Amino acid sequence: MSIASLAPRADFPLLAANPAMHYLDSAATSQKPAAMLNALRHFYETSNANPHRGAYALSALATDAYHDARATIARFVGVADADCLIFTRGTTESMNLVASSWGGAHVGPGDEIVVSALEHHANFVPWQQLALRTGATLRIVELTATQTIDLDMLRDVVGARTKIVAITHVSNAVGSITPLHDVVRIVRARSAAVIVVDGAQAVPHLAVNFDALDIDFYAFSGHKLLGPMGIGVLVGRRKLLEAMAPYQFGGDMIEWVRDTDSTWNVLPHKFEAGTPNAADAVALAAAVRYLDGLGMAQVRAHEIALLEAAEARVRALPGVTVYGPPPTQRSGVLSFSLADVHPHDLATILDQHGVCIRAGHHCAQPLMRRLGVSATARASFYVYSDGRDVDALIGALTAAQQLFATVD
């Protein structure tokens, strides 16, 4: 197939060193460009000091690098007030932060928390557990036949008792893109609920503008958008963040410590306890600049082209079921099952052909139950994917079918 990669494979050291590898698990974690890796190394070689703590030039250099990284990432996701961008360890911690700090203070018996059946566990379990702790009711919005959020049911579920609506922007398991503007319009018309959005699968693939979305919190992870593991982001409205209690204590989040009580630093430091993860922030900013150079519109167009081509060929194989809406309503995710072949067995066979896919419940067990399966196989494309990856996927699937037909 002639579809070229959007980003040169040579920009990604691991892929360049393994030309026979077809990496189709980018929804789990992306491969890393040299630009990001170089930025990480450069920080440690030239700027390694503790930000905000030292009165010497090297510490000031680290502080400036950390500050500039925050500003770069804020611009990338449309946040005018960069101090409302909080660095966390990832989407999971960001959701737990909101559930603990905002939810713990505002949710009680008789209140309702709304999630969807599409959610990753990171945007399901924190709200489930908050409901159990507080006596609130967890309401689950079901899905359409193509695994998109049922907006009609959302209208019925959201009401005066709704305190939180936690929704995914893009499904990690089937790639469905949530029409956030429709969700926000429905929620705002029916309640004063806080809207929390899991953007882990959206920010790497779509142009995101937090300030234009009219939501309250938005979270994403660095490692899915060409950045390092161990860093993520929570963006929130200033009014809400300033009113929230800290999630963790110690280090730079403190203003004054008296013998009997303490006061807290200003945003964003109030929610960034301990030594800042400055190096990974700098590296994530480099990853963001790399994506900016490609253009997010081009990223989206590239993934749709690959997904349409791959899906058409996968559907032509006997015994295949594809999940999710049409490719134009999905991220670069192709989730499917092959009759009578467990996804784990399928992934093992594909790996022998150099094709890396994900098999399992994708941390979305409520969704799997609604699909009537325990697991799916998932191929996910990104900027370094090309037509050869699609060819390899189809070739490996065909070989797997032949193998299992022989075994039967």
PDB file of C-alpha atoms in Angstrom, residues 116-403:
ATOM      1  CA  SER A 116     -20.530   6.457  30.240  1.00  0.00           C
ATOM      2  CA  ALA A 117     -20.115   2.767  29.430  1.00  0.00           C
ATOM      3  CA  LEU A 118     -17.290   3.785  27.091  1.00  0.00           C
ATOM      4  CA  GLU A 119     -14.861   4.839  29.818  1.00  0.00           C
ATOM      5  CA  HIS A 120     -11.358   3.626  30.552  1.00  0.00           C
ATOM      6  CA  HIS A 121     -11.127   2.362  34.123  1.00  0.00           C
ATOM      7  CA  ALA A 122      -9.183   5.523  35.015  1.00  0.00           C
ATOM      8  CA  ASN A 123     -12.321   7.563  34.307  1.00  0.00           C
ATOM      9  CA  PHE A 124     -14.752   5.046  35.764  1.00  0.00           C
ATOM     10  CA  VAL A 125     -13.368   3.567  38.974  1.00  0.00           C
ATOM     11  CA  PRO A 126     -12.484   6.889  40.709  1.00  0.00           C
ATOM     12  CA  TRP A 127     -16.122   8.005  40.307  1.00  0.00           C
ATOM     13  CA  GLN A 128     -17.488   4.590  41.229  1.00  0.00           C
ATOM     14  CA  GLN A 129     -15.430   4.651  44.416  1.00  0.00           C
ATOM     15  CA  LEU A 130     -16.375   8.270  45.153  1.00  0.00           C
ATOM     16  CA  ALA A 131     -20.037   7.268  44.932  1.00  0.00           C
ATOM     17  CA  LEU A 132     -19.459   4.346  47.276  1.00  0.00           C
ATOM     18  CA  ARG A 133     -17.627   6.556  49.804  1.00  0.00           C
ATOM     19  CA  THR A 134     -20.168   9.367  49.794  1.00  0.00           C
ATOM     20  CA  GLY A 135     -23.480   7.607  49.276  1.00  0.00           C
ATOM     21  CA  ALA A 136     -23.975   9.189  45.878  1.00  0.00           C
ATOM     22  CA  THR A 137     -25.467   7.295  42.945  1.00  0.00           C
ATOM     23  CA  LEU A 138     -23.389   6.362  39.916  1.00  0.00           C
ATOM     24  CA  ARG A 139     -25.407   6.659  36.688  1.00  0.00           C
ATOM     25  CA  ILE A 140     -24.056   5.016  33.530  1.00  0.00           C
ATOM     26  CA  VAL A 141     -24.977   6.340  30.099  1.00  0.00           C
ATOM     27  CA  GLU A 142     -25.289   3.456  27.662  1.00  0.00           C
ATOM     28  CA  LEU A 143     -24.053   3.308  24.079  1.00  0.00           C
ATOM     29  CA  THR A 144     -25.463   3.214  20.586  1.00  0.00           C
ATOM     30  CA  ALA A 145     -25.070   0.200  18.325  1.00  0.00           C
ATOM     31  CA  THR A 146     -21.757   1.621  17.055  1.00  0.00           C
ATOM     32  CA  GLN A 147     -20.310   2.214  20.525  1.00  0.00           C
ATOM     33  CA  THR A 148     -20.843   5.949  20.732  1.00  0.00           C
ATOM     34  CA  ILE A 149     -22.395   7.687  23.724  1.00  0.00           C
ATOM     35  CA  ASP A 150     -26.182   7.666  23.605  1.00  0.00           C
ATOM     36  CA  LEU A 151     -26.964  11.378  23.755  1.00  0.00           C
ATOM     37  CA  ASP A 152     -30.697  10.737  24.192  1.00  0.00           C
ATOM     38  CA  MET A 153     -29.991   8.738  27.329  1.00  0.00           C
ATOM     39  CA  LEU A 154     -27.605  11.445  28.520  1.00  0.00           C
ATOM     40  CA  ARG A 155     -30.490  13.913  28.300  1.00  0.00           C
ATOM     41  CA  ASP A 156     -32.611  11.610  30.439  1.00  0.00           C
ATOM     42  CA  VAL A 157     -29.907  10.878  33.023  1.00  0.00           C
ATOM     43  CA  VAL A 158     -28.503  14.358  33.705  1.00  0.00           C
ATOM     44  CA  GLY A 159     -30.602  16.439  36.064  1.00  0.00           C
ATOM     45  CA  ALA A 160     -30.677  18.663  39.114  1.00  0.00           C
ATOM     46  CA  ARG A 161     -28.997  16.026  41.304  1.00  0.00           C
ATOM     47  CA  THR A 162     -26.058  15.557  38.939  1.00  0.00           C
ATOM     48  CA  LYS A 163     -22.835  16.847  40.491  1.00  0.00           C
ATOM     49  CA  ILE A 164     -20.250  15.397  38.089  1.00  0.00           C
ATOM     50  CA  VAL A 165     -20.316  14.267  34.484  1.00  0.00           C
ATOM     51  CA  ALA A 166     -17.124  12.364  33.638  1.00  0.00           C
ATOM     52  CA  ILE A 167     -16.780  11.503  29.974  1.00  0.00           C
ATOM     53  CA  THR A 168     -14.109  10.373  27.552  1.00  0.00           C
ATOM     54  CA  HIS A 169     -13.194  12.538  24.591  1.00  0.00           C
ATOM     55  CA  VAL A 170     -11.963   9.506  22.615  1.00  0.00           C
ATOM     56  CA  SER A 171     -12.377   5.839  23.551  1.00  0.00           C
ATOM     57  CA  ASN A 172      -9.134   3.953  23.987  1.00  0.00           C
ATOM     58  CA  ALA A 173     -10.838   0.620  23.266  1.00  0.00           C
ATOM     59  CA  VAL A 174     -12.808   1.321  20.067  1.00  0.00           C
ATOM     60  CA  GLY A 175     -11.706   4.834  19.121  1.00  0.00           C
ATOM     61  CA  SER A 176     -15.131   6.503  19.258  1.00  0.00           C
ATOM     62  CA  ILE A 177     -14.903  10.301  19.283  1.00  0.00           C
ATOM     63  CA  THR A 178     -17.370  11.909  21.664  1.00  0.00           C
ATOM     64  CA  PRO A 179     -19.188  14.986  20.308  1.00  0.00           C
ATOM     65  CA  LEU A 180     -18.155  17.083  23.290  1.00  0.00           C
ATOM     66  CA  HIS A 181     -19.995  20.219  22.203  1.00  0.00           C
ATOM     67  CA  ASP A 182     -23.266  18.241  22.181  1.00  0.00           C
ATOM     68  CA  VAL A 183     -22.479  16.694  25.560  1.00  0.00           C
ATOM     69  CA  VAL A 184     -21.674  20.078  27.080  1.00  0.00           C
ATOM     70  CA  ARG A 185     -24.822  21.661  25.676  1.00  0.00           C
ATOM     71  CA  ILE A 186     -26.962  18.865  27.144  1.00  0.00           C
ATOM     72  CA  VAL A 187     -25.286  18.974  30.558  1.00  0.00           C
ATOM     73  CA  ARG A 188     -25.299  22.767  30.884  1.00  0.00           C
ATOM     74  CA  ALA A 189     -29.001  22.934  30.002  1.00  0.00           C
ATOM     75  CA  ARG A 190     -29.983  20.427  32.680  1.00  0.00           C
ATOM     76  CA  SER A 191     -27.626  20.834  35.625  1.00  0.00           C
ATOM     77  CA  ALA A 192     -24.844  22.749  37.333  1.00  0.00           C
ATOM     78  CA  ALA A 193     -22.623  19.666  37.148  1.00  0.00           C
ATOM     79  CA  VAL A 194     -18.871  19.831  36.820  1.00  0.00           C
ATOM     80  CA  ILE A 195     -17.757  18.302  33.511  1.00  0.00           C
ATOM     81  CA  VAL A 196     -14.563  16.219  33.632  1.00  0.00           C
ATOM     82  CA  VAL A 197     -13.080  14.966  30.354  1.00  0.00           C
ATOM     83  CA  ASP A 198     -10.566  12.168  29.795  1.00  0.00           C
ATOM     84  CA  GLY A 199      -8.469  13.431  26.891  1.00  0.00           C
ATOM     85  CA  ALA A 200      -5.725  10.792  26.977  1.00  0.00           C
ATOM     86  CA  GLN A 201      -6.666   9.453  23.534  1.00  0.00           C
ATOM     87  CA  ALA A 202      -7.736  12.798  22.092  1.00  0.00           C
ATOM     88  CA  VAL A 203      -4.772  15.141  22.543  1.00  0.00           C
ATOM     89  CA  PRO A 204      -2.397  12.932  20.493  1.00  0.00           C
ATOM     90  CA  HIS A 205      -4.827  12.783  17.569  1.00  0.00           C
ATOM     91  CA  LEU A 206      -7.082  15.844  17.504  1.00  0.00           C
ATOM     92  CA  ALA A 207      -6.665  19.599  17.805  1.00  0.00           C
ATOM     93  CA  VAL A 208      -7.889  20.375  21.350  1.00  0.00           C
ATOM     94  CA  ASN A 209      -8.810  23.812  22.700  1.00  0.00           C
ATOM     95  CA  PHE A 210      -9.727  23.641  26.376  1.00  0.00           C
ATOM     96  CA  ASP A 211     -10.882  27.235  26.649  1.00  0.00           C
ATOM     97  CA  ALA A 212     -13.324  26.765  23.760  1.00  0.00           C
ATOM     98  CA  LEU A 213     -14.872  23.554  25.089  1.00  0.00           C
ATOM     99  CA  ASP A 214     -16.772  25.065  28.059  1.00  0.00           C
ATOM    100  CA  ILE A 215     -15.772  22.183  30.321  1.00  0.00           C
ATOM    101  CA  ASP A 216     -14.325  22.242  33.826  1.00  0.00           C
ATOM    102  CA  PHE A 217     -11.452  19.737  33.862  1.00  0.00           C
ATOM    103  CA  TYR A 218      -9.465  18.032  31.109  1.00  0.00           C
ATOM    104  CA  ALA A 219      -6.763  15.397  31.593  1.00  0.00           C
ATOM    105  CA  PHE A 220      -4.212  13.705  29.349  1.00  0.00           C
ATOM    106  CA  SER A 221      -0.969  11.711  29.482  1.00  0.00           C
ATOM    107  CA  GLY A 222       2.392  12.589  27.959  1.00  0.00           C
ATOM    108  CA  HIS A 223       3.466   9.130  26.846  1.00  0.00           C
ATOM    109  CA  LYS A 224       0.611   8.777  24.360  1.00  0.00           C
ATOM    110  CA  LEU A 225       1.622  11.928  22.443  1.00  0.00           C
ATOM    111  CA  LEU A 226       5.303  11.200  21.812  1.00  0.00           C
ATOM    112  CA  GLY A 227       6.352  12.261  25.311  1.00  0.00           C
ATOM    113  CA  PRO A 228       7.939  10.367  28.211  1.00  0.00           C
ATOM    114  CA  MET A 229       6.151   8.045  30.588  1.00  0.00           C
ATOM    115  CA  GLY A 230       5.400   9.326  34.062  1.00  0.00           C
ATOM    116  CA  ILE A 231       4.071  12.790  33.267  1.00  0.00           C
ATOM    117  CA  GLY A 232       0.563  13.976  32.533  1.00  0.00           C
ATOM    118  CA  VAL A 233      -1.603  17.047  32.722  1.00  0.00           C
ATOM    119  CA  LEU A 234      -4.740  18.220  34.447  1.00  0.00           C
ATOM    120  CA  VAL A 235      -6.269  21.457  33.183  1.00  0.00           C
ATOM    121  CA  GLY A 236      -8.998  23.099  35.231  1.00  0.00           C
ATOM    122  CA  ARG A 237     -10.942  26.287  35.613  1.00  0.00           C
ATOM    123  CA  ARG A 238      -9.115  28.692  37.904  1.00  0.00           C
ATOM    124  CA  LYS A 239     -12.134  29.280  40.136  1.00  0.00           C
ATOM    125  CA  LEU A 240     -12.491  25.560  40.797  1.00  0.00           C
ATOM    126  CA  LEU A 241      -8.783  24.884  41.253  1.00  0.00           C
ATOM    127  CA  GLU A 242      -8.345  27.754  43.693  1.00  0.00           C
ATOM    128  CA  ALA A 243     -11.252  26.508  45.815  1.00  0.00           C
ATOM    129  CA  MET A 244     -10.027  22.895  45.894  1.00  0.00           C
ATOM    130  CA  ALA A 245      -7.968  21.424  48.701  1.00  0.00           C
ATOM    131  CA  PRO A 246      -4.528  20.059  47.790  1.00  0.00           C
ATOM    132  CA  TYR A 247      -4.305  16.433  46.751  1.00  0.00           C
ATOM    133  CA  GLN A 248      -0.846  15.823  48.258  1.00  0.00           C
ATOM    134  CA  PHE A 249       1.272  17.689  50.781  1.00  0.00           C
ATOM    135  CA  GLY A 250       4.929  18.669  50.963  1.00  0.00           C
ATOM    136  CA  GLY A 251       7.560  20.494  48.970  1.00  0.00           C
ATOM    137  CA  ASP A 252       6.771  23.427  46.763  1.00  0.00           C
ATOM    138  CA  MET A 253       2.994  23.316  47.275  1.00  0.00           C
ATOM    139  CA  ILE A 254       3.419  24.923  50.692  1.00  0.00           C
ATOM    140  CA  GLU A 255       3.391  28.650  51.448  1.00  0.00           C
ATOM    141  CA  TRP A 256       3.807  28.695  55.238  1.00  0.00           C
ATOM    142  CA  VAL A 257       4.098  25.903  57.811  1.00  0.00           C
ATOM    143  CA  ARG A 258       3.183  26.795  61.365  1.00  0.00           C
ATOM    144  CA  ASP A 259       3.235  24.367  64.280  1.00  0.00           C
ATOM    145  CA  THR A 260      -0.501  23.809  64.151  1.00  0.00           C
ATOM    146  CA  ASP A 261      -1.478  24.485  60.532  1.00  0.00           C
ATOM    147  CA  SER A 262      -0.186  25.348  57.054  1.00  0.00           C
ATOM    148  CA  THR A 263      -1.124  27.463  54.078  1.00  0.00           C
ATOM    149  CA  TRP A 264      -0.774  26.584  50.413  1.00  0.00           C
ATOM    150  CA  ASN A 265       1.072  28.030  47.464  1.00  0.00           C
ATOM    151  CA  VAL A 266      -0.635  29.607  44.472  1.00  0.00           C
ATOM    152  CA  LEU A 267      -1.533  27.767  41.267  1.00  0.00           C
ATOM    153  CA  PRO A 268      -0.135  25.671  39.743  1.00  0.00           C
ATOM    154  CA  HIS A 269       2.218  24.814  42.616  1.00  0.00           C
ATOM    155  CA  LYS A 270      -0.580  23.985  45.068  1.00  0.00           C
ATOM    156  CA  PHE A 271      -1.161  20.688  43.251  1.00  0.00           C
ATOM    157  CA  GLU A 272       2.462  19.828  42.444  1.00  0.00           C
ATOM    158  CA  ALA A 273       3.848  18.473  45.709  1.00  0.00           C
ATOM    159  CA  GLY A 274       7.469  17.393  45.906  1.00  0.00           C
ATOM    160  CA  THR A 275      10.304  17.963  43.480  1.00  0.00           C
ATOM    161  CA  PRO A 276       8.858  19.019  40.096  1.00  0.00           C
ATOM    162  CA  ASN A 277       9.201  16.576  37.213  1.00  0.00           C
ATOM    163  CA  ALA A 278      10.987  19.271  35.237  1.00  0.00           C
ATOM    164  CA  ALA A 279      12.943  17.061  32.847  1.00  0.00           C
ATOM    165  CA  ASP A 280       9.866  15.172  31.665  1.00  0.00           C
ATOM    166  CA  ALA A 281       7.934  18.446  31.327  1.00  0.00           C
ATOM    167  CA  VAL A 282      10.691  19.819  29.100  1.00  0.00           C
ATOM    168  CA  ALA A 283      10.673  16.602  27.070  1.00  0.00           C
ATOM    169  CA  LEU A 284       6.885  16.680  26.734  1.00  0.00           C
ATOM    170  CA  ALA A 285       7.098  20.250  25.454  1.00  0.00           C
ATOM    171  CA  ALA A 286       9.567  19.045  22.812  1.00  0.00           C
ATOM    172  CA  ALA A 287       7.099  16.327  21.803  1.00  0.00           C
ATOM    173  CA  VAL A 288       4.353  18.932  21.530  1.00  0.00           C
ATOM    174  CA  ARG A 289       6.553  21.090  19.311  1.00  0.00           C
ATOM    175  CA  TYR A 290       7.225  18.054  17.115  1.00  0.00           C
ATOM    176  CA  LEU A 291       3.471  17.464  16.705  1.00  0.00           C
ATOM    177  CA  ASP A 292       2.934  21.158  16.048  1.00  0.00           C
ATOM    178  CA  GLY A 293       5.476  20.891  13.251  1.00  0.00           C
ATOM    179  CA  LEU A 294       3.493  18.058  11.682  1.00  0.00           C
ATOM    180  CA  GLY A 295       0.177  19.877  12.147  1.00  0.00           C
ATOM    181  CA  MET A 296      -2.717  18.306  14.017  1.00  0.00           C
ATOM    182  CA  ALA A 297      -5.007  18.575  10.982  1.00  0.00           C
ATOM    183  CA  GLN A 298      -2.466  16.534   9.057  1.00  0.00           C
ATOM    184  CA  VAL A 299      -2.210  14.022  11.921  1.00  0.00           C
ATOM    185  CA  ARG A 300      -5.964  13.526  11.786  1.00  0.00           C
ATOM    186  CA  ALA A 301      -6.105  13.200   7.998  1.00  0.00           C
ATOM    187  CA  HIS A 302      -3.244  10.701   7.993  1.00  0.00           C
ATOM    188  CA  GLU A 303      -4.926   8.482  10.566  1.00  0.00           C
ATOM    189  CA  ILE A 304      -8.261   8.517   8.759  1.00  0.00           C
ATOM    190  CA  ALA A 305      -6.578   7.461   5.514  1.00  0.00           C
ATOM    191  CA  LEU A 306      -4.803   4.563   7.216  1.00  0.00           C
ATOM    192  CA  LEU A 307      -7.851   3.537   9.193  1.00  0.00           C
ATOM    193  CA  GLU A 308     -10.160   3.523   6.184  1.00  0.00           C
ATOM    194  CA  ALA A 309      -7.725   1.435   4.179  1.00  0.00           C
ATOM    195  CA  ALA A 310      -7.029  -1.002   7.018  1.00  0.00           C
ATOM    196  CA  GLU A 311     -10.668  -1.419   7.996  1.00  0.00           C
ATOM    197  CA  ALA A 312     -11.801  -2.143   4.445  1.00  0.00           C
ATOM    198  CA  ARG A 313      -9.243  -4.912   4.149  1.00  0.00           C
ATOM    199  CA  VAL A 314      -9.873  -6.342   7.619  1.00  0.00           C
ATOM    200  CA  ARG A 315     -13.618  -6.462   7.002  1.00  0.00           C
ATOM    201  CA  ALA A 316     -12.972  -8.445   3.826  1.00  0.00           C
ATOM    202  CA  LEU A 317     -11.470 -11.272   5.894  1.00  0.00           C
ATOM    203  CA  PRO A 318     -13.900 -14.048   6.869  1.00  0.00           C
ATOM    204  CA  GLY A 319     -15.123 -14.185  10.443  1.00  0.00           C
ATOM    205  CA  VAL A 320     -14.046 -10.662  11.438  1.00  0.00           C
ATOM    206  CA  THR A 321     -16.160  -8.301  13.567  1.00  0.00           C
ATOM    207  CA  VAL A 322     -15.077  -4.640  13.723  1.00  0.00           C
ATOM    208  CA  TYR A 323     -16.211  -2.455  16.627  1.00  0.00           C
ATOM    209  CA  GLY A 324     -16.858   1.265  16.763  1.00  0.00           C
ATOM    210  CA  PRO A 325     -18.324   3.922  14.475  1.00  0.00           C
ATOM    211  CA  PRO A 326     -17.077   4.695  10.936  1.00  0.00           C
ATOM    212  CA  PRO A 327     -13.404   5.740  10.605  1.00  0.00           C
ATOM    213  CA  THR A 328     -14.254   9.447  10.329  1.00  0.00           C
ATOM    214  CA  GLN A 329     -15.802   9.219  13.806  1.00  0.00           C
ATOM    215  CA  ARG A 330     -12.865   7.358  15.361  1.00  0.00           C
ATOM    216  CA  SER A 331      -9.275   7.983  16.275  1.00  0.00           C
ATOM    217  CA  GLY A 332      -6.644   5.764  14.668  1.00  0.00           C
ATOM    218  CA  VAL A 333      -7.980   2.644  16.418  1.00  0.00           C
ATOM    219  CA  LEU A 334      -9.145  -0.552  14.730  1.00  0.00           C
ATOM    220  CA  SER A 335     -10.682  -2.865  17.343  1.00  0.00           C
ATOM    221  CA  PHE A 336     -11.888  -6.237  16.117  1.00  0.00           C
ATOM    222  CA  SER A 337     -12.363  -9.899  16.860  1.00  0.00           C
ATOM    223  CA  LEU A 338     -11.760 -12.983  14.742  1.00  0.00           C
ATOM    224  CA  ALA A 339     -14.262 -15.797  15.050  1.00  0.00           C
ATOM    225  CA  ASP A 340     -13.136 -18.638  17.319  1.00  0.00           C
ATOM    226  CA  VAL A 341      -9.684 -17.105  17.891  1.00  0.00           C
ATOM    227  CA  HIS A 342      -8.934 -15.538  21.264  1.00  0.00           C
ATOM    228  CA  PRO A 343      -7.390 -12.067  20.871  1.00  0.00           C
ATOM    229  CA  HIS A 344      -4.391 -13.073  23.008  1.00  0.00           C
ATOM    230  CA  ASP A 345      -3.661 -16.010  20.689  1.00  0.00           C
ATOM    231  CA  LEU A 346      -4.083 -13.743  17.704  1.00  0.00           C
ATOM    232  CA  ALA A 347      -1.662 -11.163  19.121  1.00  0.00           C
ATOM    233  CA  THR A 348       0.920 -13.872  19.751  1.00  0.00           C
ATOM    234  CA  ILE A 349       0.732 -15.072  16.146  1.00  0.00           C
ATOM    235  CA  LEU A 350       0.923 -11.524  14.806  1.00  0.00           C
ATOM    236  CA  ASP A 351       3.986 -10.851  16.922  1.00  0.00           C
ATOM    237  CA  GLN A 352       5.744 -13.709  15.150  1.00  0.00           C
ATOM    238  CA  HIS A 353       5.192 -11.734  11.945  1.00  0.00           C
ATOM    239  CA  GLY A 354       6.613  -8.534  13.459  1.00  0.00           C
ATOM    240  CA  VAL A 355       3.190  -6.945  14.020  1.00  0.00           C
ATOM    241  CA  CYS A 356       2.596  -5.457  17.472  1.00  0.00           C
ATOM    242  CA  ILE A 357      -1.063  -5.094  18.483  1.00  0.00           C
ATOM    243  CA  ARG A 358      -2.888  -4.950  21.809  1.00  0.00           C
ATOM    244  CA  ALA A 359      -5.170  -7.765  22.941  1.00  0.00           C
ATOM    245  CA  GLY A 360      -7.351  -7.697  26.037  1.00  0.00           C
ATOM    246  CA  HIS A 361     -10.109  -5.706  27.663  1.00  0.00           C
ATOM    247  CA  HIS A 362      -8.115  -2.465  27.253  1.00  0.00           C
ATOM    248  CA  CYS A 363      -8.937  -1.357  30.813  1.00  0.00           C
ATOM    249  CA  ALA A 364     -12.556  -1.006  29.669  1.00  0.00           C
ATOM    250  CA  GLN A 365     -14.353  -4.009  31.159  1.00  0.00           C
ATOM    251  CA  PRO A 366     -17.771  -2.298  31.341  1.00  0.00           C
ATOM    252  CA  LEU A 367     -17.520  -1.728  27.576  1.00  0.00           C
ATOM    253  CA  MET A 368     -16.405  -5.309  26.892  1.00  0.00           C
ATOM    254  CA  ARG A 369     -19.455  -6.621  28.770  1.00  0.00           C
ATOM    255  CA  ARG A 370     -21.685  -4.547  26.539  1.00  0.00           C
ATOM    256  CA  LEU A 371     -19.938  -5.867  23.447  1.00  0.00           C
ATOM    257  CA  GLY A 372     -20.516  -9.398  24.702  1.00  0.00           C
ATOM    258  CA  VAL A 373     -16.815 -10.289  24.593  1.00  0.00           C
ATOM    259  CA  SER A 374     -14.046 -10.676  27.145  1.00  0.00           C
ATOM    260  CA  ALA A 375     -11.457  -8.991  24.931  1.00  0.00           C
ATOM    261  CA  THR A 376     -10.762  -7.584  21.481  1.00  0.00           C
ATOM    262  CA  ALA A 377      -7.710  -7.244  19.279  1.00  0.00           C
ATOM    263  CA  ARG A 378      -6.715  -3.619  18.725  1.00  0.00           C
ATOM    264  CA  ALA A 379      -4.453  -2.160  16.072  1.00  0.00           C
ATOM    265  CA  SER A 380      -3.756   1.538  16.550  1.00  0.00           C
ATOM    266  CA  PHE A 381      -2.041   3.856  14.083  1.00  0.00           C
ATOM    267  CA  TYR A 382      -0.068   7.036  14.583  1.00  0.00           C
ATOM    268  CA  VAL A 383       2.116   9.529  12.754  1.00  0.00           C
ATOM    269  CA  TYR A 384       4.908   7.027  11.985  1.00  0.00           C
ATOM    270  CA  SER A 385       2.494   4.373  10.656  1.00  0.00           C
ATOM    271  CA  ASP A 386       2.284   3.784   6.908  1.00  0.00           C
ATOM    272  CA  GLY A 387       0.805   1.514   4.262  1.00  0.00           C
ATOM    273  CA  ARG A 388       3.423  -1.132   4.893  1.00  0.00           C
ATOM    274  CA  ASP A 389       2.094  -1.522   8.416  1.00  0.00           C
ATOM    275  CA  VAL A 390      -1.376  -2.121   7.011  1.00  0.00           C
ATOM    276  CA  ASP A 391       0.007  -4.666   4.536  1.00  0.00           C
ATOM    277  CA  ALA A 392       1.835  -6.438   7.362  1.00  0.00           C
ATOM    278  CA  LEU A 393      -1.294  -6.487   9.534  1.00  0.00           C
ATOM    279  CA  ILE A 394      -3.414  -8.028   6.782  1.00  0.00           C
ATOM    280  CA  GLY A 395      -0.704 -10.534   5.873  1.00  0.00           C
ATOM    281  CA  ALA A 396      -0.300 -11.610   9.483  1.00  0.00           C
ATOM    282  CA  LEU A 397      -4.066 -11.892  10.025  1.00  0.00           C
ATOM    283  CA  THR A 398      -4.365 -14.038   6.899  1.00  0.00           C
ATOM    284  CA  ALA A 399      -1.555 -16.270   8.124  1.00  0.00           C
ATOM    285  CA  ALA A 400      -3.241 -16.559  11.530  1.00  0.00           C
ATOM    286  CA  GLN A 401      -6.517 -17.574   9.932  1.00  0.00           C
ATOM    287  CA  GLN A 402      -4.764 -20.216   7.887  1.00  0.00           C
ATOM    288  CA  LEU A 403      -2.941 -21.524  10.951  1.00  0.00           C
TER     289      LEU A 403
END
